[in-house]
């Protein structure tokens, strides 16, 4: 989450007049993440989140994202529910962008991941995968393997080597290795694809909600597990914590068992997940607009993770 687009009091008041959620009491920008502009809204009817969709989001994808969220909420998954305007629309223009309002979820995300966070996270991820099975529309993963090479080209020499000497050549070689080994035929469905700790809220020791579905897509279920292994199981010194990964996998497989083929593919899926986030962070590091109320994330964090996964000989590296 972030703020790239400023919204005036007058524009927001006019926008809220389209909805039946009461009068505006207060609003503030949320300066976390790097994707869309987000505001916390307080109205006479309660608390909400306002999102203005920025350039990385394809406007044609927005009905799919919001439709998936409505479906998941109807299946009992705790996630933001899009609020519809009086005319039934859940997307409307604001400050030159397309915007939506969603319900507010209570709780806080874990600033430091503990072992006790990981098993509930795995369970919630499996429940998301199962809940999404009744949603018929599909969406290709635009940041899957087919999208990595074009993204790398946008970051290549001399820019990439300004971040780390030789980085461009290393990423080129690793990308070829990963895509050549990418698994085929694994179970596919709707995945979150970005379930980092700041997208998972906890309250009283339990998960109270999953947020930020704007990278959700139809792809390999086990790839979503690999994203979480990257995001939840490394320590601050970039050592991999197998106790956390065992807990995450235990929580996941209690609801949706992983096949032998899915387990065997974990190293390359984790390599791909690390490559995806390394590349998008590298691009943002080099291209974040001046003055945006956002702090780009260090791409080298995922360079270090990727090196671990490249050295993993099999799923035993993840505590399996």
CSV table of N, CA and C in Angstrom, one decimal, residues 25 48 194 200 268:
chain,number,residue,atom,x,y,z
A,25,UNK,N,-15.8,11.6,8.0
A,25,UNK,CA,-15.3,12.1,9.3
A,25,UNK,C,-13.8,12.4,9.3
A,48,UNK,N,-13.4,2.2,6.6
A,48,UNK,CA,-13.3,1.6,5.3
A,48,UNK,C,-11.9,1.9,4.8
A,194,UNK,N,0.8,-12.8,-3.3
A,194,UNK,CA,1.5,-11.7,-2.7
A,194,UNK,C,1.2,-11.7,-1.2
A,200,UNK,N,-1.5,-9.9,6.0
A,200,UNK,CA,-2.1,-10.8,6.9
A,200,UNK,C,-2.3,-10.2,8.3
A,268,UNK,N,12.4,-25.1,-7.1
A,268,UNK,CA,12.3,-24.3,-8.3
A,268,UNK,C,11.2,-23.3,-8.2
